[in-house]
PDB file of C-alpha atoms in Angstrom:
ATOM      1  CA  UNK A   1       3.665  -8.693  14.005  1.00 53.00           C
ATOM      2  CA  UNK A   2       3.384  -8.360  10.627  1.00 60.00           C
ATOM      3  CA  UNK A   3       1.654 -10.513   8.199  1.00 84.00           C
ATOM      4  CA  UNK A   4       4.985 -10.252   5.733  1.00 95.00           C
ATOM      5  CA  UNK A   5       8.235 -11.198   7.219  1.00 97.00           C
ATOM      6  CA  UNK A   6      11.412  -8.521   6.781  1.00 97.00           C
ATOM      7  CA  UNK A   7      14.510  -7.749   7.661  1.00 97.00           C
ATOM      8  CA  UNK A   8      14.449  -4.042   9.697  1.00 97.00           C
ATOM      9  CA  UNK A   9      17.383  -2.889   7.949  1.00 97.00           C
ATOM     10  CA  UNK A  10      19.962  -3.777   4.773  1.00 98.00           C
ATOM     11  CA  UNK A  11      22.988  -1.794   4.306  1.00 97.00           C
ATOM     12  CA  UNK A  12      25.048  -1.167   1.414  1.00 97.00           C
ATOM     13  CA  UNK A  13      27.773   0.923  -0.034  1.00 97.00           C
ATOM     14  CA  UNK A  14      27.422   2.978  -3.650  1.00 97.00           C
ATOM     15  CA  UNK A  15      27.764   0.717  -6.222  1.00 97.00           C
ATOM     16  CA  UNK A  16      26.962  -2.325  -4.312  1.00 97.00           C
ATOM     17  CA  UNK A  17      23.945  -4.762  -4.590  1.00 97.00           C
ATOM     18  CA  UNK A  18      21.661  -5.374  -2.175  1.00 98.00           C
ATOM     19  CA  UNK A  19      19.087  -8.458  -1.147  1.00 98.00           C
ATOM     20  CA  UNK A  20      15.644  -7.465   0.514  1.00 98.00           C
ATOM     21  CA  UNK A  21      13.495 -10.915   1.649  1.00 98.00           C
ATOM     22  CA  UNK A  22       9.940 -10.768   2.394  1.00 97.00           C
ATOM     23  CA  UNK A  23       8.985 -14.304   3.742  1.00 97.00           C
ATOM     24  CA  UNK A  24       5.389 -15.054   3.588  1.00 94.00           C
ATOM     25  CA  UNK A  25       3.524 -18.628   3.830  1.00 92.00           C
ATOM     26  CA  UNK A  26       1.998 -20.820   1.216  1.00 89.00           C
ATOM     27  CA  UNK A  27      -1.467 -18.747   1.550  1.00 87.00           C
ATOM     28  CA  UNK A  28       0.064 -15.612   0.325  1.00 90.00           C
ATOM     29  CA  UNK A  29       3.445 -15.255  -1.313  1.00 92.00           C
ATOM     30  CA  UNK A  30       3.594 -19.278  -2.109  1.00 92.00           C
ATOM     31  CA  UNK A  31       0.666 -19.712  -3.369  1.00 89.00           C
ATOM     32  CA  UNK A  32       0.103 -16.187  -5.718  1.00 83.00           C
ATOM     33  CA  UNK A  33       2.721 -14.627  -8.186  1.00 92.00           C
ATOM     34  CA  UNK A  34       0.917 -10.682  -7.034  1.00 92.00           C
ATOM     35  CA  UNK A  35       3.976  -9.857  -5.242  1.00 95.00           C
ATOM     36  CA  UNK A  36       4.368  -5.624  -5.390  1.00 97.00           C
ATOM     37  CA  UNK A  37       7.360  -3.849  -3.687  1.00 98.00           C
ATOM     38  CA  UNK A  38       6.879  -0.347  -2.658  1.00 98.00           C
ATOM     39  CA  UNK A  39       9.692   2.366  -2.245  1.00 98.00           C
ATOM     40  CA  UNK A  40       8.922   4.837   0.547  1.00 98.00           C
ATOM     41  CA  UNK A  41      11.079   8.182   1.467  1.00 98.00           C
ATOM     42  CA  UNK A  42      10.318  10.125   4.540  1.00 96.00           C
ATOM     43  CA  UNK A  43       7.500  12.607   4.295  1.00 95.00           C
ATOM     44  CA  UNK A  44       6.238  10.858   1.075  1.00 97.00           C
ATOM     45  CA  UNK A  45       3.696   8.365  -0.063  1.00 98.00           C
ATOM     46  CA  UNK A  46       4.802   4.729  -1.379  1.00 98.00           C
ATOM     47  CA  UNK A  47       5.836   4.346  -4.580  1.00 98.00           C
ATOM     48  CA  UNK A  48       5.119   1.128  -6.826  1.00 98.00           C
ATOM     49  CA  UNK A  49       8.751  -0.241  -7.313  1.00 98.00           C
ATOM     50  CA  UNK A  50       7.951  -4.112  -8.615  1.00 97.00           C
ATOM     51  CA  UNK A  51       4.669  -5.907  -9.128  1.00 97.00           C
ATOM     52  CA  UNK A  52       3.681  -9.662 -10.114  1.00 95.00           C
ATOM     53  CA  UNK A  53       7.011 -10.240  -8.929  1.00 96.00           C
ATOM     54  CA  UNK A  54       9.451  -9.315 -10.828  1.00 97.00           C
ATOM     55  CA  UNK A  55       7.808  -6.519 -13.377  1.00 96.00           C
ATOM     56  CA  UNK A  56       8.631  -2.549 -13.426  1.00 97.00           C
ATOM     57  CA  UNK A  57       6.476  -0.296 -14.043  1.00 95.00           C
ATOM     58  CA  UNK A  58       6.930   2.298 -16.588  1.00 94.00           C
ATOM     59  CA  UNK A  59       9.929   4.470 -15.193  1.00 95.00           C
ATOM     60  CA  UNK A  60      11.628   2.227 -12.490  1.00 97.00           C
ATOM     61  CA  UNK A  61      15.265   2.352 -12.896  1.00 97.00           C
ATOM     62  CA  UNK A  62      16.200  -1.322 -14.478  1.00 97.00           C
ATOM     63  CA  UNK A  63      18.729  -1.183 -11.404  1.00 98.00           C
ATOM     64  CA  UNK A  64      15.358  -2.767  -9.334  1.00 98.00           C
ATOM     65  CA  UNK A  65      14.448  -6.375  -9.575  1.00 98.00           C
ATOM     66  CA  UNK A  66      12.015  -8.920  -8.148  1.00 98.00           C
ATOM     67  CA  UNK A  67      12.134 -12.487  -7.895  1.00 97.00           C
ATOM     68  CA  UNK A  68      10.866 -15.190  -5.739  1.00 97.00           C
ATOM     69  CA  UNK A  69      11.481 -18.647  -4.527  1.00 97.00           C
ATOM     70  CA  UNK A  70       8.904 -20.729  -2.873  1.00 96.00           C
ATOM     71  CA  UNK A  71       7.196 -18.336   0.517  1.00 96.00           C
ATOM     72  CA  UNK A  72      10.300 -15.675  -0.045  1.00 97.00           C
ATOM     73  CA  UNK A  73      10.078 -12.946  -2.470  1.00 98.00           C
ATOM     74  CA  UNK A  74      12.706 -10.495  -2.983  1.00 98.00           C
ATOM     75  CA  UNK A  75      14.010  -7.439  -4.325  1.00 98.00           C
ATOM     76  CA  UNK A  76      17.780  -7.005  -5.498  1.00 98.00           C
ATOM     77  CA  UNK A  77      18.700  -2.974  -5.735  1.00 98.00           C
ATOM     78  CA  UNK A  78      21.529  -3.118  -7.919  1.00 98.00           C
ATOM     79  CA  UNK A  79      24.327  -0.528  -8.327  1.00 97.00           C
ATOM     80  CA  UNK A  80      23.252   1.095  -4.712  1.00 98.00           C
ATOM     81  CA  UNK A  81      22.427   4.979  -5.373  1.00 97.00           C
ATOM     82  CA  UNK A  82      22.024   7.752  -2.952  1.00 97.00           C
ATOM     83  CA  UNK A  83      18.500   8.015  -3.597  1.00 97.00           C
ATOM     84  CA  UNK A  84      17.644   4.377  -2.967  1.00 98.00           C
ATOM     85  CA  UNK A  85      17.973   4.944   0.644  1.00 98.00           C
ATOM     86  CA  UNK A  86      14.364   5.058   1.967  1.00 98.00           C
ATOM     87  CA  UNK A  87      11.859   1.961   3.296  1.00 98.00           C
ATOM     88  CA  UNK A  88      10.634  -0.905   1.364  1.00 98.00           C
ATOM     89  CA  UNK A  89       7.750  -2.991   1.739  1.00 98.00           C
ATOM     90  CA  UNK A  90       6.751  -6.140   0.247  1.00 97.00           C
ATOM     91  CA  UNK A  91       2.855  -7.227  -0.043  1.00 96.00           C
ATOM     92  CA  UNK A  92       1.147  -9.799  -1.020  1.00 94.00           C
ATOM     93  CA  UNK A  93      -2.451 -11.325  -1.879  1.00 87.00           C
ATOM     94  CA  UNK A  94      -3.658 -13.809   0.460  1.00 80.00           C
ATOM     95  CA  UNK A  95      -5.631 -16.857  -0.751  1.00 72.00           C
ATOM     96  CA  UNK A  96      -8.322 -16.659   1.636  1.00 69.00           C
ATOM     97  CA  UNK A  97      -8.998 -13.281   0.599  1.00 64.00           C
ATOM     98  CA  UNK A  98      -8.103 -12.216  -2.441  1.00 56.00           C
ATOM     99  CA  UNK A  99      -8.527  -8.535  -2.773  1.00 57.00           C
ATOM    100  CA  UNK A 100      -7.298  -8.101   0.440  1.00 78.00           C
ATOM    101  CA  UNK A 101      -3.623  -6.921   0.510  1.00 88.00           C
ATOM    102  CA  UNK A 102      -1.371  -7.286   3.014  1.00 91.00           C
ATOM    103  CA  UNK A 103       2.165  -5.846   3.969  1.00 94.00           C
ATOM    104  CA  UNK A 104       5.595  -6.783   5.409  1.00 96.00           C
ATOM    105  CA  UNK A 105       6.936  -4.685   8.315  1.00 96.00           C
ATOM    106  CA  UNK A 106       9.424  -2.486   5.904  1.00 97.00           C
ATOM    107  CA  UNK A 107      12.896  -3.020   5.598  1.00 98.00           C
ATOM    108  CA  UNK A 108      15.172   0.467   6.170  1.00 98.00           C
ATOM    109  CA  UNK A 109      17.931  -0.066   3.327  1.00 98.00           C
ATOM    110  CA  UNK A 110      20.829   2.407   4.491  1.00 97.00           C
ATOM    111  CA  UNK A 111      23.525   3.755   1.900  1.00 97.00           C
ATOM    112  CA  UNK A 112      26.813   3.833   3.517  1.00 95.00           C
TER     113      UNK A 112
ATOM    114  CA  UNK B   1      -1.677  11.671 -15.646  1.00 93.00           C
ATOM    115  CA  UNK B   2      -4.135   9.622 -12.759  1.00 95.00           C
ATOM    116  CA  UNK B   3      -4.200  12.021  -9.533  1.00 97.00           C
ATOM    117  CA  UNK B   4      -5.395  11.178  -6.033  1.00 98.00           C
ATOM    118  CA  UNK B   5      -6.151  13.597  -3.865  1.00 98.00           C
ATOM    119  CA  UNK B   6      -7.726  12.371  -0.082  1.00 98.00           C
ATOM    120  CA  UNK B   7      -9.356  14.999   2.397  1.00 97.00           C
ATOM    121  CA  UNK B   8     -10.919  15.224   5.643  1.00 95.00           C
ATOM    122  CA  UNK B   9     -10.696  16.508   9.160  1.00 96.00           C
ATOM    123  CA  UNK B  10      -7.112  16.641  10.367  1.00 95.00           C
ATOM    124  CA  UNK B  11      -8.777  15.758  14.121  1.00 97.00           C
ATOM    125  CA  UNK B  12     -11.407  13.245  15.143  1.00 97.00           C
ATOM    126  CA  UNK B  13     -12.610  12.895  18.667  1.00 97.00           C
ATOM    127  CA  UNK B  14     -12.208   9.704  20.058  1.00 97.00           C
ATOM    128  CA  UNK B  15     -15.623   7.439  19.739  1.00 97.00           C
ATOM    129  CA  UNK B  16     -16.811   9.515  16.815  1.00 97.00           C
ATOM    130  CA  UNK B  17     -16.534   8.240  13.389  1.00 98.00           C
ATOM    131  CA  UNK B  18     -13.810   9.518  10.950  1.00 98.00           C
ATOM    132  CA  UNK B  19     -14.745  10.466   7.585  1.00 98.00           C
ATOM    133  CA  UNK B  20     -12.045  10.478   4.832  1.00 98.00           C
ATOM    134  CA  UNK B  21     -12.670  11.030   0.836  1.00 98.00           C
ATOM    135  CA  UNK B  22     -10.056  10.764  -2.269  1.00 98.00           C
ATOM    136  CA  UNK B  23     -11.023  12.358  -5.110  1.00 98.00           C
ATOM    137  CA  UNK B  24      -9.551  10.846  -8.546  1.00 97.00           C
ATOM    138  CA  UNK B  25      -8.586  12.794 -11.192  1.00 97.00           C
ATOM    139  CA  UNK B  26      -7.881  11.531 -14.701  1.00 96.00           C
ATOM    140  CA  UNK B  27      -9.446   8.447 -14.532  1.00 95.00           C
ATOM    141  CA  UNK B  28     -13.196   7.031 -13.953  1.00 94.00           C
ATOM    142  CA  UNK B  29     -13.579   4.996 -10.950  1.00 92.00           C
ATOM    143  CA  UNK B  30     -16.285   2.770 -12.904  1.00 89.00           C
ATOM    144  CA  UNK B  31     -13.275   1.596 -14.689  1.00 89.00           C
ATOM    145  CA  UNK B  32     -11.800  -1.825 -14.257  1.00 86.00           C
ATOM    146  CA  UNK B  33     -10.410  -1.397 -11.354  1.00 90.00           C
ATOM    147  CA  UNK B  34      -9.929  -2.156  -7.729  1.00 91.00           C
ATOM    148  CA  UNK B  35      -9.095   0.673  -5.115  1.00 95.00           C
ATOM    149  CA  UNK B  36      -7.669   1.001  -1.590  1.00 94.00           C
ATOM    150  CA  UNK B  37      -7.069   2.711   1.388  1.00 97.00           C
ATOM    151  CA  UNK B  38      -4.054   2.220   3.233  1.00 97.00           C
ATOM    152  CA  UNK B  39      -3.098   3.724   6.607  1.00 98.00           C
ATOM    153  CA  UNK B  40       0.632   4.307   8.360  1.00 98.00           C
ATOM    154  CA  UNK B  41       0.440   4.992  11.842  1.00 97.00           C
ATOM    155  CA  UNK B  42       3.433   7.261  12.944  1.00 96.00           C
ATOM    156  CA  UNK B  43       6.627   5.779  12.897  1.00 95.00           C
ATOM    157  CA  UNK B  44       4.728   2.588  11.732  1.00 96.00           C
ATOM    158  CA  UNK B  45       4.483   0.431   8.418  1.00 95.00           C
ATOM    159  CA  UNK B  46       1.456   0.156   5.560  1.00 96.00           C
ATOM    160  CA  UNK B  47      -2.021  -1.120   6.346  1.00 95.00           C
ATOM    161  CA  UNK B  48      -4.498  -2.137   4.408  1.00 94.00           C
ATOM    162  CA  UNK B  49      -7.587  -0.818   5.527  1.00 95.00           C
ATOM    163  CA  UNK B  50      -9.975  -2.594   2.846  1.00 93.00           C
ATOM    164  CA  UNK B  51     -10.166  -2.562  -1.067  1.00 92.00           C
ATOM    165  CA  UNK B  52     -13.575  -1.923  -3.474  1.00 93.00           C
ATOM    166  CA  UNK B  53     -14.175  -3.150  -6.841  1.00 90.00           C
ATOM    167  CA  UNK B  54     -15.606  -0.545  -9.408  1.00 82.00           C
ATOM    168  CA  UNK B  55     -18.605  -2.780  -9.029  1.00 84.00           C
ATOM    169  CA  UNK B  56     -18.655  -1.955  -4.849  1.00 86.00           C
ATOM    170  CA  UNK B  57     -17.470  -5.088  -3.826  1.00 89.00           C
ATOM    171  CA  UNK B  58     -15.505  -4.645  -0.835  1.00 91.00           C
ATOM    172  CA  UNK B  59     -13.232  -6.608   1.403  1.00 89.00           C
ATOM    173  CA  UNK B  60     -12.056  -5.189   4.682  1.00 91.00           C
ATOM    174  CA  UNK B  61      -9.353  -6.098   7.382  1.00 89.00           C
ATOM    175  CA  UNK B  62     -10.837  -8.640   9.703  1.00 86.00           C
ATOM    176  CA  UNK B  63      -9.791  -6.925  12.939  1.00 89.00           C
ATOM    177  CA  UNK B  64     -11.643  -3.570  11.401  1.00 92.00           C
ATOM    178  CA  UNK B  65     -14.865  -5.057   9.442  1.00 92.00           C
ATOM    179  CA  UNK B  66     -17.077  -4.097  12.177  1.00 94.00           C
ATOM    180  CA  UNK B  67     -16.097  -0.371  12.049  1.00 97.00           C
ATOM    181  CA  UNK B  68     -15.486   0.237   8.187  1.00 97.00           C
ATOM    182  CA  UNK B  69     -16.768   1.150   5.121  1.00 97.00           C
ATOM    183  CA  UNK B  70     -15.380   1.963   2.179  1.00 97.00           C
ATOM    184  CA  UNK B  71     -17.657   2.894  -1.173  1.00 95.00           C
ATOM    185  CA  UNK B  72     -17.681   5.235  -4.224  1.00 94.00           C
ATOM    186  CA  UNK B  73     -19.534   7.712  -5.619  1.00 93.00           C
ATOM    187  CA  UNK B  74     -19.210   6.987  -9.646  1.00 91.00           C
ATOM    188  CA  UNK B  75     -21.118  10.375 -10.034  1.00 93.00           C
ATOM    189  CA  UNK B  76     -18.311  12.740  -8.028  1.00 95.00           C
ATOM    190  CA  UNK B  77     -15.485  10.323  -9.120  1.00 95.00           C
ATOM    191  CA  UNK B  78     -14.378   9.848  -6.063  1.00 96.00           C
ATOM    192  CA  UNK B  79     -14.168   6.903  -3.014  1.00 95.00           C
ATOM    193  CA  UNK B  80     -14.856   6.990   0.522  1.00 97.00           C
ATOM    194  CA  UNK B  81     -13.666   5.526   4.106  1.00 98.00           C
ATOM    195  CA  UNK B  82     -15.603   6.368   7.205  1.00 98.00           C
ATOM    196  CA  UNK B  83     -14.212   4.387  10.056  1.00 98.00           C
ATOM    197  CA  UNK B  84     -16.560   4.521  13.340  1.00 97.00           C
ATOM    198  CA  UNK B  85     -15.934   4.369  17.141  1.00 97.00           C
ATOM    199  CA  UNK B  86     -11.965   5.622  16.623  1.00 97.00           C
ATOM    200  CA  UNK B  87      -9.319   5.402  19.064  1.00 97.00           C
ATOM    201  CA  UNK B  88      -5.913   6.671  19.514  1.00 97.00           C
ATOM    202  CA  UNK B  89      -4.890   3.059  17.578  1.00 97.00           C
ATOM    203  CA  UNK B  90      -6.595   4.928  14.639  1.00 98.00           C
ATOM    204  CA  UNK B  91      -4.065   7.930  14.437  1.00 98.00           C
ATOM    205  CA  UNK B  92      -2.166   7.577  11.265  1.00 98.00           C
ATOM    206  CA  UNK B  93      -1.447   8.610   7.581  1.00 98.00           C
ATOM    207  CA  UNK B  94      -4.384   7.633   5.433  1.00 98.00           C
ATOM    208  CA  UNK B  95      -4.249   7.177   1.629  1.00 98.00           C
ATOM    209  CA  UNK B  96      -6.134   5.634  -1.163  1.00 98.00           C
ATOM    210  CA  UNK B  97      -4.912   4.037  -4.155  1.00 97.00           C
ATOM    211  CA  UNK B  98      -5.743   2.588  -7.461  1.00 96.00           C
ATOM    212  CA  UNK B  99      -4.668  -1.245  -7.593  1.00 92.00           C
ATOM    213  CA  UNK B 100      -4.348  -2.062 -11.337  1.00 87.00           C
ATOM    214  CA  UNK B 101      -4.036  -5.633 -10.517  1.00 84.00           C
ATOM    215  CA  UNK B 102      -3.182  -8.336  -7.729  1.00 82.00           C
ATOM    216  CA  UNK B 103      -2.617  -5.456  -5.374  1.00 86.00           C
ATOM    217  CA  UNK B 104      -0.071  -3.706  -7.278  1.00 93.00           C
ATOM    218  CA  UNK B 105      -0.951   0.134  -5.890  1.00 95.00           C
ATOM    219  CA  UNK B 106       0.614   2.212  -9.144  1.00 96.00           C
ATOM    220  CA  UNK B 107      -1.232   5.413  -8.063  1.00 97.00           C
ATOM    221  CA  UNK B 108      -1.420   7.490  -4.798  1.00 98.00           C
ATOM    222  CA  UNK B 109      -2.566  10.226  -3.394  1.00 98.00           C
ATOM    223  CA  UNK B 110      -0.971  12.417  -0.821  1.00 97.00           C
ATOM    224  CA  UNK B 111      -2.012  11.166   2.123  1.00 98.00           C
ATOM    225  CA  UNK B 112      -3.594  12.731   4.780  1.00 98.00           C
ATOM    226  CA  UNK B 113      -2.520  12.611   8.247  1.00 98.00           C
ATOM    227  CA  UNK B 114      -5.758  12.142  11.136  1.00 98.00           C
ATOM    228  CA  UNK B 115      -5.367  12.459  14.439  1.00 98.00           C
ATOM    229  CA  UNK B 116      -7.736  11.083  17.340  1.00 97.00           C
ATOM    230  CA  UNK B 117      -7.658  12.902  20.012  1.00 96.00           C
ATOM    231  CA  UNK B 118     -10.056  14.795  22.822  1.00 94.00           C
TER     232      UNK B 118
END
């Protein structure tokens, strides 16, 4: 079980937009605003999609977007693409331990 | 450009301690910085082994404190994970990563896959 709740798997067609949760508890996503998203093809290492919530890094497609509400964070792919088909994880700080990270289980986003 | 590059032994015996480094290119380690290492099992999702401050600090999973320990070596410019007393639970993907803040992980290296078997 994994510290971070997700969904397994979000489908979408091209063009679409898409909602990822990650549901945490008032220790972790509640409580901190270091919320990163991570973007992960097969064969390949993560790569930083969102962090403090709702920020791109330099070279993320404006098509990505974080947000969060209370324990949920979440990411919104907008204008589905091809390429955004991989796994996503959520993470979060956790109050009791603040440089420790910790992950949700990965949400498989499909393009139909 | 920041490059991470991790390296080790591909196969670990089980009970014997695994020995992992990432060497970081581009960027000093005595910087500002936190970094981690993060494993995938096969098949599995991310987990965070531990993180170090450039000033050693370190904070590891609970459920792996007793066997880990992460450090740097400011002089080589690189970071370090030996986990002890492995099991088959250990086989996974390893990789380090720079955190530039709250756990955002904007760098990675490769990864490096480990295996523990007899």
């Amino acid at each position: 079980q994994s510290a971070l709740t997700q969904p397994a798997s979000v489908s979408g067609s091209p063009g679409q937009s898409i909602t990822i949760s990650c549901t945490g508890t008032s220790s972790d996503v509640g409580v901190y605003n270091y919320v990163s998203w991570y973007q992960q093809h097969p064969g390949r290492a993560p790569k930083l999609m969102i962090y403090e919530v709702s920020n791109r890094p330099s070279g993320v497609s404006t098509r990505f977007s974080g947000s969060k509400s209370g324990n949920t964070a979440s990411l919104t792919i907008y204008g589905l693409q091809a390429e955004d088909e991989a796994i996503y994880y959520c993470s979060s700080q956790r109050l009791s331990a603040p440089d420790y990270i910790i992950f949700g289980g990965g949400t498989k986003v499909t393009v139909l | 450009q920041v490059q991470l590059q991790e390296s080790g032994p591909g196969l670990v015996k089980p009970s014997e301690t695994l020995s992992l480094t990432c060497a970081v290119s581009g960027y000093s380690i005595s910087s500002d910085t936190h970094w981690g290492w993060i494993r995938q099992p096969p098949g599995k999702g991310l987990e965070c082994i531990g993180t170090i401050y450039h000033t050693g600090s370190t904070y590891y999973k609970p459920s792996l404190k007793s066997r880990v320990t992460i450090s740097v070596d400011t002089s080589r410019n690189q970071l370090s994970l030996k986990l002890s007393s492995v099991t088959a639970a250990d086989t996974a993907v390893y990789y380090c990563a720079r955190d530039v803040r709250g756990g955002a992980m904007d760098v990675w290296g490769q990864g490096t896959t480990v295996t523990v078997s007899s």
